[in-house]
CSV table of C-alpha atoms in Angstrom, one decimal:
chain,number,residue,atom,x,y,z
A,1,UNK,CA,-15.7,26.5,44.3
A,2,UNK,CA,-13.1,29.0,42.9
A,3,UNK,CA,-14.3,32.3,42.9
A,4,UNK,CA,-15.0,33.4,38.6
A,5,UNK,CA,-12.4,37.0,39.4
A,6,UNK,CA,-9.5,34.3,40.5
A,7,UNK,CA,-9.6,32.0,37.0
A,8,UNK,CA,-6.5,33.0,35.2
A,9,UNK,CA,-6.4,34.5,32.2
A,10,UNK,CA,-4.1,32.9,29.9
A,11,UNK,CA,-2.5,34.2,26.4
A,12,UNK,CA,-1.8,31.9,23.4
A,13,UNK,CA,0.4,33.2,20.8
A,14,UNK,CA,0.2,30.1,18.4
A,15,UNK,CA,-0.1,29.3,14.9
A,16,UNK,CA,-3.2,26.4,13.7
A,17,UNK,CA,-2.1,26.4,10.0
A,18,UNK,CA,0.0,23.4,11.2
A,19,UNK,CA,-1.2,20.3,12.5
A,20,UNK,CA,2.1,20.1,15.3
A,21,UNK,CA,0.6,24.0,16.0
A,22,UNK,CA,-3.3,22.4,16.9
A,23,UNK,CA,-1.5,19.5,18.3
A,24,UNK,CA,0.3,22.1,20.7
A,25,UNK,CA,-2.7,23.9,21.3
A,26,UNK,CA,-4.7,21.3,22.5
A,27,UNK,CA,-2.3,19.7,25.4
A,28,UNK,CA,-2.9,23.4,26.3
A,29,UNK,CA,-6.5,23.4,26.5
A,30,UNK,CA,-6.7,19.4,27.8
A,31,UNK,CA,-3.9,20.7,31.3
A,32,UNK,CA,-6.6,24.0,31.1
A,33,UNK,CA,-9.7,21.2,31.4
A,34,UNK,CA,-7.6,18.5,33.7
A,35,UNK,CA,-6.7,21.1,36.2
A,36,UNK,CA,-8.4,24.6,35.8
A,37,UNK,CA,-10.5,26.1,34.8
A,38,UNK,CA,-8.9,28.7,32.2
A,39,UNK,CA,-9.5,31.7,30.4
A,40,UNK,CA,-8.0,30.9,27.0
A,41,UNK,CA,-7.9,33.9,24.7
A,42,UNK,CA,-6.1,32.7,21.5
A,43,UNK,CA,-4.4,35.3,19.6
A,44,UNK,CA,-4.6,35.1,15.5
A,45,UNK,CA,-2.4,36.1,13.1
A,46,UNK,CA,-0.9,35.0,9.5
A,47,UNK,CA,-0.4,31.6,9.2
A,48,UNK,CA,3.3,31.2,9.5
A,49,UNK,CA,3.0,34.0,12.6
A,50,UNK,CA,1.2,35.1,14.4
A,51,UNK,CA,1.7,39.2,15.8
A,52,UNK,CA,0.7,40.3,19.1
A,53,UNK,CA,-1.0,43.1,19.5
A,54,UNK,CA,0.8,46.9,19.0
A,55,UNK,CA,0.7,47.4,22.7
A,56,UNK,CA,1.3,45.1,25.7
A,57,UNK,CA,-1.0,42.4,26.0
A,58,UNK,CA,-3.4,43.9,29.2
A,59,UNK,CA,-5.6,42.2,31.5
A,60,UNK,CA,-4.1,38.4,30.8
A,61,UNK,CA,-2.1,36.4,33.8
A,62,UNK,CA,0.1,34.4,31.8
A,63,UNK,CA,1.5,34.3,28.4
A,64,UNK,CA,2.4,31.0,25.8
A,65,UNK,CA,3.7,31.4,23.1
A,66,UNK,CA,5.5,29.8,20.4
A,67,UNK,CA,8.2,32.5,18.8
A,68,UNK,CA,10.0,32.6,15.5
A,69,UNK,CA,10.7,36.1,14.4
A,70,UNK,CA,12.7,38.9,16.0
A,71,UNK,CA,10.0,41.6,16.0
A,72,UNK,CA,7.6,39.5,18.4
A,73,UNK,CA,10.6,38.2,20.3
A,74,UNK,CA,11.3,41.4,20.9
A,75,UNK,CA,7.4,43.4,21.7
A,76,UNK,CA,6.7,39.8,23.7
A,77,UNK,CA,9.9,41.1,26.2
A,78,UNK,CA,7.6,43.7,27.3
A,79,UNK,CA,5.0,42.2,28.8
A,80,UNK,CA,4.8,42.7,32.4
A,81,UNK,CA,3.4,38.5,33.1
A,82,UNK,CA,5.2,35.5,33.6
A,83,UNK,CA,5.8,34.1,29.6
A,84,UNK,CA,6.6,30.3,28.6
A,85,UNK,CA,8.2,30.0,25.1
A,86,UNK,CA,7.9,26.8,23.2
A,87,UNK,CA,10.1,25.1,20.7
A,88,UNK,CA,11.4,29.0,20.1
A,89,UNK,CA,13.1,29.5,16.6
A,90,UNK,CA,15.5,32.4,17.4
A,91,UNK,CA,19.3,31.3,17.8
A,92,UNK,CA,20.6,31.4,21.3
A,93,UNK,CA,23.8,32.8,20.3
A,94,UNK,CA,22.3,35.8,18.7
A,95,UNK,CA,19.7,36.1,21.6
A,96,UNK,CA,20.7,34.5,25.3
A,97,UNK,CA,18.5,36.5,26.8
A,98,UNK,CA,16.1,34.0,25.5
A,99,UNK,CA,17.6,31.2,27.8
A,100,UNK,CA,16.2,33.1,30.7
A,101,UNK,CA,12.7,32.4,29.7
A,102,UNK,CA,11.1,29.1,30.9
A,103,UNK,CA,10.8,26.3,28.0
A,104,UNK,CA,9.5,23.5,26.9
A,105,UNK,CA,11.9,22.2,23.8
A,106,UNK,CA,11.5,19.4,21.3
A,107,UNK,CA,14.8,17.5,21.4
A,108,UNK,CA,15.3,17.9,17.5
A,109,UNK,CA,18.8,15.8,17.9
A,110,UNK,CA,17.2,13.1,19.2
A,111,UNK,CA,14.4,13.1,17.3
A,112,UNK,CA,17.4,13.0,14.0
A,113,UNK,CA,19.3,10.4,15.4
A,114,UNK,CA,16.0,8.1,15.6
A,115,UNK,CA,15.7,8.8,11.8
A,116,UNK,CA,19.1,7.9,11.4
A,117,UNK,CA,19.6,4.5,13.9
A,118,UNK,CA,16.1,2.7,12.1
A,119,UNK,CA,18.0,3.1,8.2
A,120,UNK,CA,20.9,2.1,10.6
A,121,UNK,CA,19.3,-0.8,10.7
A,122,UNK,CA,17.7,-1.2,7.5
A,123,UNK,CA,21.8,-1.3,6.5
A,124,UNK,CA,21.9,1.9,3.6
A,125,UNK,CA,25.1,3.4,3.2
A,126,UNK,CA,24.5,6.1,1.9
A,127,UNK,CA,22.5,9.1,3.0
A,128,UNK,CA,20.9,12.9,2.2
A,129,UNK,CA,18.8,15.6,4.5
A,130,UNK,CA,16.2,17.5,2.4
A,131,UNK,CA,15.5,21.0,5.0
A,132,UNK,CA,14.4,24.4,4.2
A,133,UNK,CA,16.4,26.6,2.8
A,134,UNK,CA,15.7,29.0,5.8
A,135,UNK,CA,17.5,27.0,7.5
A,136,UNK,CA,15.2,27.5,10.7
A,137,UNK,CA,16.7,26.0,14.0
A,138,UNK,CA,14.6,23.0,14.8
A,139,UNK,CA,15.9,21.6,10.6
A,140,UNK,CA,19.7,22.2,11.9
A,141,UNK,CA,19.4,20.5,14.8
A,142,UNK,CA,16.9,17.6,13.6
A,143,UNK,CA,20.6,17.7,11.1
A,144,UNK,CA,22.9,17.2,13.5
A,145,UNK,CA,21.1,14.3,15.0
A,146,UNK,CA,20.8,12.5,11.6
A,147,UNK,CA,24.6,13.2,11.1
A,148,UNK,CA,26.3,12.0,14.4
A,149,UNK,CA,24.0,9.3,14.0
A,150,UNK,CA,24.8,7.7,10.6
A,151,UNK,CA,28.9,9.3,12.1
A,152,UNK,CA,30.0,4.7,12.7
A,153,UNK,CA,29.3,4.5,8.9
A,154,UNK,CA,32.3,7.9,8.2
A,155,UNK,CA,29.7,7.9,5.5
A,156,UNK,CA,28.9,11.1,3.5
A,157,UNK,CA,25.6,13.2,4.1
A,158,UNK,CA,24.3,14.8,1.4
A,159,UNK,CA,22.7,17.8,1.3
A,160,UNK,CA,19.5,20.1,0.2
A,161,UNK,CA,17.4,23.1,0.4
A,162,UNK,CA,13.8,23.2,-0.7
A,163,UNK,CA,11.9,26.0,-0.6
A,164,UNK,CA,10.3,27.2,3.2
A,165,UNK,CA,7.2,25.7,3.7
A,166,UNK,CA,5.4,28.8,3.3
A,167,UNK,CA,7.2,29.3,-0.2
A,168,UNK,CA,5.0,28.5,-3.5
A,169,UNK,CA,7.1,25.8,-5.2
A,170,UNK,CA,7.1,26.6,-9.0
A,171,UNK,CA,8.2,23.7,-12.0
A,172,UNK,CA,12.4,24.7,-12.0
A,173,UNK,CA,12.7,24.3,-7.6
A,174,UNK,CA,10.9,20.8,-8.4
A,175,UNK,CA,13.0,20.0,-11.5
A,176,UNK,CA,15.8,20.9,-9.7
A,177,UNK,CA,15.5,18.1,-6.4
A,178,UNK,CA,14.9,15.8,-9.3
A,179,UNK,CA,18.2,16.3,-10.9
A,180,UNK,CA,19.5,16.5,-7.5
A,181,UNK,CA,18.1,13.4,-6.7
A,182,UNK,CA,19.3,11.2,-9.1
A,183,UNK,CA,22.8,12.3,-9.4
A,184,UNK,CA,22.8,10.8,-5.3
A,185,UNK,CA,24.2,7.4,-5.7
A,186,UNK,CA,21.8,4.6,-4.7
A,187,UNK,CA,20.4,3.4,-3.2
A,188,UNK,CA,19.8,5.5,-0.6
A,189,UNK,CA,18.4,6.6,2.4
A,190,UNK,CA,16.9,10.5,3.0
A,191,UNK,CA,15.7,12.3,5.8
A,192,UNK,CA,13.2,15.9,5.2
A,193,UNK,CA,13.6,17.4,8.2
A,194,UNK,CA,9.8,17.9,8.3
A,195,UNK,CA,6.9,15.7,6.7
A,196,UNK,CA,6.3,18.6,3.9
A,197,UNK,CA,10.2,18.1,3.0
A,198,UNK,CA,9.2,14.2,2.7
A,199,UNK,CA,6.6,14.7,0.7
A,200,UNK,CA,8.4,16.9,-2.0
A,201,UNK,CA,11.4,14.2,-2.3
A,202,UNK,CA,8.5,11.3,-2.3
A,203,UNK,CA,6.9,13.3,-5.1
A,204,UNK,CA,9.9,14.5,-6.2
A,205,UNK,CA,11.5,10.6,-7.2
A,206,UNK,CA,8.1,10.0,-8.7
A,207,UNK,CA,8.9,12.8,-11.0
A,208,UNK,CA,12.6,11.4,-11.8
A,209,UNK,CA,11.3,7.7,-12.6
A,210,UNK,CA,13.2,6.6,-9.0
A,211,UNK,CA,11.4,3.4,-7.6
A,212,UNK,CA,10.5,4.5,-3.5
A,213,UNK,CA,11.6,2.7,-1.2
A,214,UNK,CA,14.2,0.3,-3.0
A,215,UNK,CA,16.2,3.1,-4.5
A,216,UNK,CA,14.6,6.3,-2.7
A,217,UNK,CA,14.1,5.5,0.9
A,218,UNK,CA,12.2,8.9,2.0
A,219,UNK,CA,11.5,9.4,5.8
A,220,UNK,CA,9.6,12.4,7.0
A,221,UNK,CA,9.2,14.4,10.9
A,222,UNK,CA,5.9,15.1,12.4
A,223,UNK,CA,3.9,12.2,11.4
A,224,UNK,CA,0.8,14.5,9.8
A,225,UNK,CA,-1.6,11.8,8.6
A,226,UNK,CA,-2.9,14.3,6.2
A,227,UNK,CA,0.4,15.4,4.2
A,228,UNK,CA,1.6,11.3,4.8
A,229,UNK,CA,-0.5,10.4,3.0
A,230,UNK,CA,-1.3,12.5,0.3
A,231,UNK,CA,0.9,11.3,-1.9
A,232,UNK,CA,1.9,7.9,-2.9
A,233,UNK,CA,3.6,5.8,-1.6
A,234,UNK,CA,2.8,7.0,1.5
A,235,UNK,CA,5.0,9.2,3.5
A,236,UNK,CA,7.3,7.1,6.5
A,237,UNK,CA,7.2,9.7,9.7
A,238,UNK,CA,8.7,9.6,12.7
A,239,UNK,CA,6.1,10.3,15.1
A,240,UNK,CA,6.5,13.5,17.6
A,241,UNK,CA,4.4,14.4,21.4
A,242,UNK,CA,3.1,17.6,20.0
A,243,UNK,CA,0.9,17.5,22.6
A,244,UNK,CA,2.7,16.9,25.8
A,245,UNK,CA,4.6,20.2,24.3
A,246,UNK,CA,1.5,21.8,25.2
A,247,UNK,CA,0.7,20.1,27.5
A,248,UNK,CA,4.2,20.5,29.7
A,249,UNK,CA,4.1,24.1,28.8
A,250,UNK,CA,0.7,24.7,30.4
A,251,UNK,CA,1.8,22.8,33.9
A,252,UNK,CA,5.0,25.2,33.5
A,253,UNK,CA,3.2,28.7,33.3
A,254,UNK,CA,0.2,26.9,36.4
A,255,UNK,CA,4.2,26.6,38.6
A,256,UNK,CA,4.4,29.9,38.3
A,257,UNK,CA,-0.1,30.7,39.2
A,258,UNK,CA,1.2,28.6,42.4
A,259,UNK,CA,4.7,30.6,43.2
A,260,UNK,CA,6.5,27.6,41.9
A,261,UNK,CA,8.3,28.7,38.8
A,262,UNK,CA,10.2,25.8,36.8
A,263,UNK,CA,13.9,28.3,35.0
A,264,UNK,CA,14.7,25.0,33.3
A,265,UNK,CA,14.2,23.9,29.8
A,266,UNK,CA,11.6,21.2,30.0
A,267,UNK,CA,12.4,19.0,26.5
A,268,UNK,CA,10.3,16.3,24.9
A,269,UNK,CA,10.9,13.8,22.9
A,270,UNK,CA,10.2,11.8,19.6
A,271,UNK,CA,7.4,8.6,20.5
A,272,UNK,CA,7.6,6.0,17.7
A,273,UNK,CA,8.1,5.6,13.6
A,274,UNK,CA,5.3,5.4,11.8
A,275,UNK,CA,6.3,3.1,9.0
A,276,UNK,CA,4.6,3.4,5.8
A,277,UNK,CA,6.0,2.6,2.3
A,278,UNK,CA,8.1,5.4,1.3
A,279,UNK,CA,10.8,2.8,3.5
A,280,UNK,CA,11.3,-0.7,3.4
A,281,UNK,CA,13.9,-2.8,5.6
A,282,UNK,CA,13.8,-4.9,2.1
A,283,UNK,CA,16.9,-4.2,0.0
A,284,UNK,CA,16.6,-5.0,-3.2
A,285,UNK,CA,18.5,-3.9,-6.4
A,286,UNK,CA,17.0,-5.5,-9.4
A,287,UNK,CA,15.3,-3.5,-11.2
A,288,UNK,CA,12.5,-5.7,-12.7
A,289,UNK,CA,11.6,-6.8,-9.0
A,290,UNK,CA,11.2,-3.1,-8.3
A,291,UNK,CA,8.8,-2.6,-11.0
A,292,UNK,CA,6.6,-5.7,-9.7
A,293,UNK,CA,7.2,-4.8,-5.9
A,294,UNK,CA,6.3,-0.9,-7.7
A,295,UNK,CA,3.4,-2.3,-9.3
A,296,UNK,CA,2.0,-4.5,-6.7
A,297,UNK,CA,2.1,-1.5,-4.4
A,298,UNK,CA,0.4,1.0,-6.5
A,299,UNK,CA,-2.6,-1.5,-7.1
A,300,UNK,CA,-2.2,-3.1,-3.5
A,301,UNK,CA,-2.5,-6.4,-5.4
A,302,UNK,CA,-5.4,-6.1,-6.7
A,303,UNK,CA,-6.1,-7.9,-9.9
A,304,UNK,CA,-2.4,-9.2,-10.0
A,305,UNK,CA,-1.3,-13.3,-10.1
A,306,UNK,CA,1.4,-14.3,-11.0
A,307,UNK,CA,0.7,-16.0,-14.1
A,308,UNK,CA,-1.0,-12.6,-15.0
A,309,UNK,CA,2.3,-10.0,-14.3
A,310,UNK,CA,4.9,-13.1,-16.3
A,311,UNK,CA,2.3,-12.7,-19.2
A,312,UNK,CA,3.3,-8.5,-18.9
A,313,UNK,CA,6.6,-8.4,-17.7
A,314,UNK,CA,7.1,-12.2,-20.8
A,315,UNK,CA,8.5,-14.9,-18.5
A,316,UNK,CA,8.4,-17.6,-17.7
A,317,UNK,CA,6.3,-18.4,-14.3
A,318,UNK,CA,8.8,-20.6,-12.8
A,319,UNK,CA,11.5,-18.0,-13.4
A,320,UNK,CA,9.8,-14.9,-12.2
A,321,UNK,CA,8.9,-16.9,-8.8
A,322,UNK,CA,11.9,-18.0,-8.8
A,323,UNK,CA,13.7,-14.8,-8.8
A,324,UNK,CA,11.1,-13.0,-6.5
A,325,UNK,CA,12.0,-15.4,-3.5
A,326,UNK,CA,16.0,-14.9,-4.3
A,327,UNK,CA,14.9,-10.8,-4.4
A,328,UNK,CA,12.8,-10.2,-1.9
A,329,UNK,CA,13.2,-13.0,0.2
A,330,UNK,CA,9.1,-14.3,-0.1
A,331,UNK,CA,7.1,-16.0,-2.3
A,332,UNK,CA,5.1,-13.4,-5.2
A,333,UNK,CA,2.1,-15.0,-4.6
A,334,UNK,CA,2.4,-14.4,-1.0
A,335,UNK,CA,3.5,-10.4,-1.5
A,336,UNK,CA,0.4,-9.9,-3.4
A,337,UNK,CA,-1.4,-11.5,-0.9
A,338,UNK,CA,-0.9,-9.3,2.3
A,339,UNK,CA,-0.7,-6.2,-0.6
A,340,UNK,CA,-4.5,-7.2,-0.9
A,341,UNK,CA,-5.0,-8.3,2.6
A,342,UNK,CA,-4.0,-5.2,3.8
A,343,UNK,CA,-5.8,-3.2,1.7
A,344,UNK,CA,-8.7,-5.1,2.6
A,345,UNK,CA,-8.0,-4.8,6.1
A,346,UNK,CA,-8.0,-0.6,5.6
A,347,UNK,CA,-11.6,-0.9,3.8
A,348,UNK,CA,-13.7,-2.8,6.5
A,349,UNK,CA,-11.9,-0.4,9.5
A,350,UNK,CA,-12.2,3.1,7.8
A,351,UNK,CA,-15.2,3.1,5.1
A,352,UNK,CA,-18.8,2.3,5.8
A,353,UNK,CA,-18.8,-0.2,2.1
A,354,UNK,CA,-20.7,-3.0,2.8
A,355,UNK,CA,-18.5,-6.7,3.0
A,356,UNK,CA,-20.1,-7.3,-0.9
A,357,UNK,CA,-19.3,-4.0,-2.5
A,358,UNK,CA,-15.8,-4.4,-1.0
A,359,UNK,CA,-15.4,-7.8,-2.2
A,360,UNK,CA,-16.1,-6.3,-5.7
A,361,UNK,CA,-13.3,-3.6,-4.9
A,362,UNK,CA,-10.2,-5.7,-4.5
A,363,UNK,CA,-11.3,-8.7,-7.0
A,364,UNK,CA,-13.1,-11.5,-4.9
A,365,UNK,CA,-15.9,-13.0,-6.8
A,366,UNK,CA,-16.3,-15.4,-3.7
A,367,UNK,CA,-17.8,-13.6,-0.6
A,368,UNK,CA,-17.2,-16.7,1.5
A,369,UNK,CA,-13.5,-16.8,1.0
A,370,UNK,CA,-12.9,-13.4,1.5
A,371,UNK,CA,-14.7,-14.6,5.2
A,372,UNK,CA,-12.4,-17.4,5.6
A,373,UNK,CA,-9.5,-15.6,4.9
A,374,UNK,CA,-10.0,-12.4,6.4
A,375,UNK,CA,-10.8,-13.9,10.3
A,376,UNK,CA,-7.4,-16.3,9.3
A,377,UNK,CA,-5.3,-13.6,9.4
A,378,UNK,CA,-6.8,-11.0,11.1
A,379,UNK,CA,-8.5,-14.0,13.9
A,380,UNK,CA,-11.9,-12.3,14.0
A,381,UNK,CA,-14.9,-11.9,11.8
A,382,UNK,CA,-15.1,-8.4,9.1
A,383,UNK,CA,-17.9,-7.3,12.1
A,384,UNK,CA,-15.6,-7.8,14.8
A,385,UNK,CA,-12.9,-6.0,13.2
A,386,UNK,CA,-14.9,-2.9,11.8
A,387,UNK,CA,-16.2,-2.5,15.6
A,388,UNK,CA,-13.4,-3.2,17.2
A,389,UNK,CA,-11.1,-0.3,14.9
A,390,UNK,CA,-14.4,2.4,15.2
A,391,UNK,CA,-14.1,2.5,19.2
A,392,UNK,CA,-10.8,3.0,19.0
A,393,UNK,CA,-11.6,5.9,16.9
A,394,UNK,CA,-13.7,7.3,20.0
């Protein structure tokens, strides 16, 4: 059994105010739990930048840090113990000594290329990037990757700078974004360099009366579930393995403890794209069909019928069905049903509502019909689906 005095003491300098920070921290904790034990000392500070003590950190065997300011970097260099950096913000052109430290880094250019490749597969020809006005290194690299990805089309990439993450937006800055969006060619595919920028674009499109995703398709980076689902439509986003970053940083520090230091930069990569309502592979330019698709999405298909929509828009049912199939490529009745089924599945999996209550919420009077419809679509009963989804959360 390891002696208490031999347990490594590790200081963590990392903000937990955003999901990425919490996931990185979780990766460090996981590594310490699996391969430790370690004694972790977390240094608390401001929302964006954690502060080091005025004096060098004493009584520690190693430091894992994410540095976003020159002040913190200068003080971190005073430490005598091994230091491992995670996604440092400082440009190596101005701080070349940062390259001498073991570093774990997201391949941000690969992240930008992943967004570009998705939009290219959707056959877009107009593109834009929205990033913070202070132009952090990660945002610059994601923009470069995105621009490299669309270079095969020789297409122009429009740019827009929003207020930084921790600066309060004003009505004036929001209106400025609205005006910019209205001037862009349509349809257009926009990458927000983070979920925060992506959400700002979706919100501005709603204010500008621009149809998302048909006129403006939007993708963020980070896949923060709460940020992505807090706008309408929900934001498509690139899933980043933040937890792997923490694991790699802890493993790199552990190599120092074992006298086998790793001096090279270690990269981790974007995992996948979580597709939500802000992007689509359907190319729809007919404004009436856009409005109908938006209504189906907004109401989750609940309370909608083909005849009801035809009456609302003063169209014949036959003409509406034919036009919808021509433009969208699927029957209108099927689109309504699929959207409602998606809502039903979400209520079954994520709520504790009884199946009778779910029936009422989606305006289906016949519970037997719902049971049969659900089993036909998902291959299992609602009870089985709920149990399986709930087991997956634990």
